[in-house]
mmCIF file of C-alpha atoms in Angstrom:
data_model
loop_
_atom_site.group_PDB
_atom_site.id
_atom_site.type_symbol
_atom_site.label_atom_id
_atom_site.label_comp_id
_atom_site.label_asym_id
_atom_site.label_seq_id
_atom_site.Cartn_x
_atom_site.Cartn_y
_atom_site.Cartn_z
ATOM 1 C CA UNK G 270 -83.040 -68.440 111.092
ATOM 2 C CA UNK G 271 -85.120 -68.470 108.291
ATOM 3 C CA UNK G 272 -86.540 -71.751 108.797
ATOM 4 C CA UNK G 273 -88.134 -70.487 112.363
ATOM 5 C CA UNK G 274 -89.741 -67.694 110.316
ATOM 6 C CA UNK G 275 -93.888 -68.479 110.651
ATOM 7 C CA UNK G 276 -96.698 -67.005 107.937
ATOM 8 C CA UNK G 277 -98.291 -65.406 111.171
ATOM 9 C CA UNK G 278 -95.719 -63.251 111.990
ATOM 10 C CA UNK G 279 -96.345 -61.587 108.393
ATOM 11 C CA UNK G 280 -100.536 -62.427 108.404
ATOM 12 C CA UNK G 281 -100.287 -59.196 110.690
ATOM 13 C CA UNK G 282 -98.542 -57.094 108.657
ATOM 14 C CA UNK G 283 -100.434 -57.603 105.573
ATOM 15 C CA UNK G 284 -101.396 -53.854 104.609
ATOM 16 C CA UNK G 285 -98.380 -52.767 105.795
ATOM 17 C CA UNK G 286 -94.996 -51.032 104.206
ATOM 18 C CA UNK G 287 -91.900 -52.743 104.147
ATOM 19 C CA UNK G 288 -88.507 -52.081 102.915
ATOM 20 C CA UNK G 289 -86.675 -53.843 100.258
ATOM 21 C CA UNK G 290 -83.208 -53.209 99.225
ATOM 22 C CA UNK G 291 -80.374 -53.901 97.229
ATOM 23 C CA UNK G 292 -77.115 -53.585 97.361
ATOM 24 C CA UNK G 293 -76.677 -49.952 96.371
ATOM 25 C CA UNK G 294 -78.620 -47.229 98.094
ATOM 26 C CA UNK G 295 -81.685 -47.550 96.106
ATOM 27 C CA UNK G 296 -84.382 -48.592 97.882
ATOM 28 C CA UNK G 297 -88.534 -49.808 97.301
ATOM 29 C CA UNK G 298 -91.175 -49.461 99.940
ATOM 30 C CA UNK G 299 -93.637 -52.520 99.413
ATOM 31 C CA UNK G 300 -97.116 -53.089 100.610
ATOM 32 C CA UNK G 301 -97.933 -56.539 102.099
ATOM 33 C CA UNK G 302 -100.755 -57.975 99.958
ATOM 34 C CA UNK G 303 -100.757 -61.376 101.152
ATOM 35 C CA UNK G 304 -99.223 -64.059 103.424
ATOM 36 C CA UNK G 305 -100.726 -67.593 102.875
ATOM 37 C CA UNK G 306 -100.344 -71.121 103.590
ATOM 38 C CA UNK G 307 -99.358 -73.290 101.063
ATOM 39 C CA UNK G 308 -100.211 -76.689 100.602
ATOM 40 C CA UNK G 309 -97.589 -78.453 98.669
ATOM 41 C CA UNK G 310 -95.448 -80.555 100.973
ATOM 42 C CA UNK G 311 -91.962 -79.008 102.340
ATOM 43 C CA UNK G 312 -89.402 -80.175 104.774
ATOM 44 C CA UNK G 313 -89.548 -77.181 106.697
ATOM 45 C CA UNK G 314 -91.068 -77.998 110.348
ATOM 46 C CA UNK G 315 -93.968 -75.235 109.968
ATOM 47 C CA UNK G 316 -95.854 -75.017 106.903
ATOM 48 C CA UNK G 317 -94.964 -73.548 103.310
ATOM 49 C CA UNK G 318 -96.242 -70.217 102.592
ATOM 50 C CA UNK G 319 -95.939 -67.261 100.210
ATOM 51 C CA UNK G 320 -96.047 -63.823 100.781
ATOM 52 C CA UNK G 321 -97.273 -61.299 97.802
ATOM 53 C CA UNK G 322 -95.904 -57.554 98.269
ATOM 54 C CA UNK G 323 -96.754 -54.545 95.766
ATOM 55 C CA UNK G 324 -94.677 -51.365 94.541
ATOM 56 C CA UNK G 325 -98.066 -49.132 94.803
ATOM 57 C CA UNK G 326 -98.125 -46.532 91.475
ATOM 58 C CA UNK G 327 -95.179 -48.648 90.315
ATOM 59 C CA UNK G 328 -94.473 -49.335 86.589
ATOM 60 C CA UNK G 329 -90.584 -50.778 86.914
ATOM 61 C CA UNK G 330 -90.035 -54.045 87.698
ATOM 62 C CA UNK G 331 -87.337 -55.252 90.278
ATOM 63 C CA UNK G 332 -85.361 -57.734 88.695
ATOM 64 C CA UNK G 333 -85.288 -61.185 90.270
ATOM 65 C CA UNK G 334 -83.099 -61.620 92.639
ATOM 66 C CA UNK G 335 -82.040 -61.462 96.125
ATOM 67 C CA UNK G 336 -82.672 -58.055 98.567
ATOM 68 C CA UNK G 337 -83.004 -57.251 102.022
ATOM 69 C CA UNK G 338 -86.434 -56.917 103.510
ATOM 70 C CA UNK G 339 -86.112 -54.501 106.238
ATOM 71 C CA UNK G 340 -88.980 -56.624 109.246
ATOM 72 C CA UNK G 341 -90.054 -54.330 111.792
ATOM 73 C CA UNK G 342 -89.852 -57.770 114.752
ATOM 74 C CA UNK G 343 -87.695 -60.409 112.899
ATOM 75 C CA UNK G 344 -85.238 -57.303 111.670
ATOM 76 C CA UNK G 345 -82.702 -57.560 108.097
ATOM 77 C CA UNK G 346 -84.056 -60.678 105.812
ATOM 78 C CA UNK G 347 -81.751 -61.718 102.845
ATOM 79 C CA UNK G 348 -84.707 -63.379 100.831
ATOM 80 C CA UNK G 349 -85.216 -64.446 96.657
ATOM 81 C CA UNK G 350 -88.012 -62.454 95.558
ATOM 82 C CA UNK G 351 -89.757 -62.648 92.046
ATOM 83 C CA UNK G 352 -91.654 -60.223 90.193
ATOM 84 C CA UNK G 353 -95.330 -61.395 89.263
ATOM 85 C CA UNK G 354 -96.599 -58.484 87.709
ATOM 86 C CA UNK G 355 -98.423 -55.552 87.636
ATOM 87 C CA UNK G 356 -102.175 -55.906 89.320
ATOM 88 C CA UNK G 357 -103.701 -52.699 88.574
ATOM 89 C CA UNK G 358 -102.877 -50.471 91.351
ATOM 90 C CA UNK G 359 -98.518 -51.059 91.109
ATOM 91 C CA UNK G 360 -95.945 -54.173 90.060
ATOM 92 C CA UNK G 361 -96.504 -57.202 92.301
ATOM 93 C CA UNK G 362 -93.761 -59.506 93.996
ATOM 94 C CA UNK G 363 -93.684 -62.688 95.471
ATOM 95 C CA UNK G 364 -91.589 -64.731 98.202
ATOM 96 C CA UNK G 365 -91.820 -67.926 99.032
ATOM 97 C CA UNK G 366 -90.783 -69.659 102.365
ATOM 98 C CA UNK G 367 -90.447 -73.569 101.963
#
């Protein structure tokens, strides 16, 4: 399923919340900063992108690792996310699709 997932079904969520979670009940709702194309080459059928999220007033950091990103169309997402760092306004988190 994941490789069917296309940047424009995030492009309009960007500014939205979304849920991430672990395995316990603790939870982190995330901003969507940015979904974007990438251009390095990838053997998926639609093109690589990236999508940057944001713990808003946030100081911890998320370890890597995989959680569940709670999608409001494509539903429960078991995805690798990284922390980036903080960007002035909360800690900043990255996914990539390729």
């Amino acid at each position: 399923m994941l490789d069917q997932i296309k940047v424009d079904q995030f492009e309009t969520l960007v500014g939205t919340s979304l849920r991430l979670s672990g395995n316990g009940p603790e939870y982190a709702d995330l901003e969507l900063v940015q979904a974007r194309t990438l251009a390095n080459p990838s053997p998926r059928a639609e093109a690589p992108f990236l999508l940057t999220l944001r713990e808003n007033g946030a100081s911890r950091v998320i370890p890597q690792g995989i959680f569940r990103l709670q999608h409001p169309t494509l539903g429960d997402l078991d995805l690798f996310i990284v922390p980036i760092g903080p960007d002035g306004k909360g800690m900043c988190y990255e996914i990539t699709f390729n």
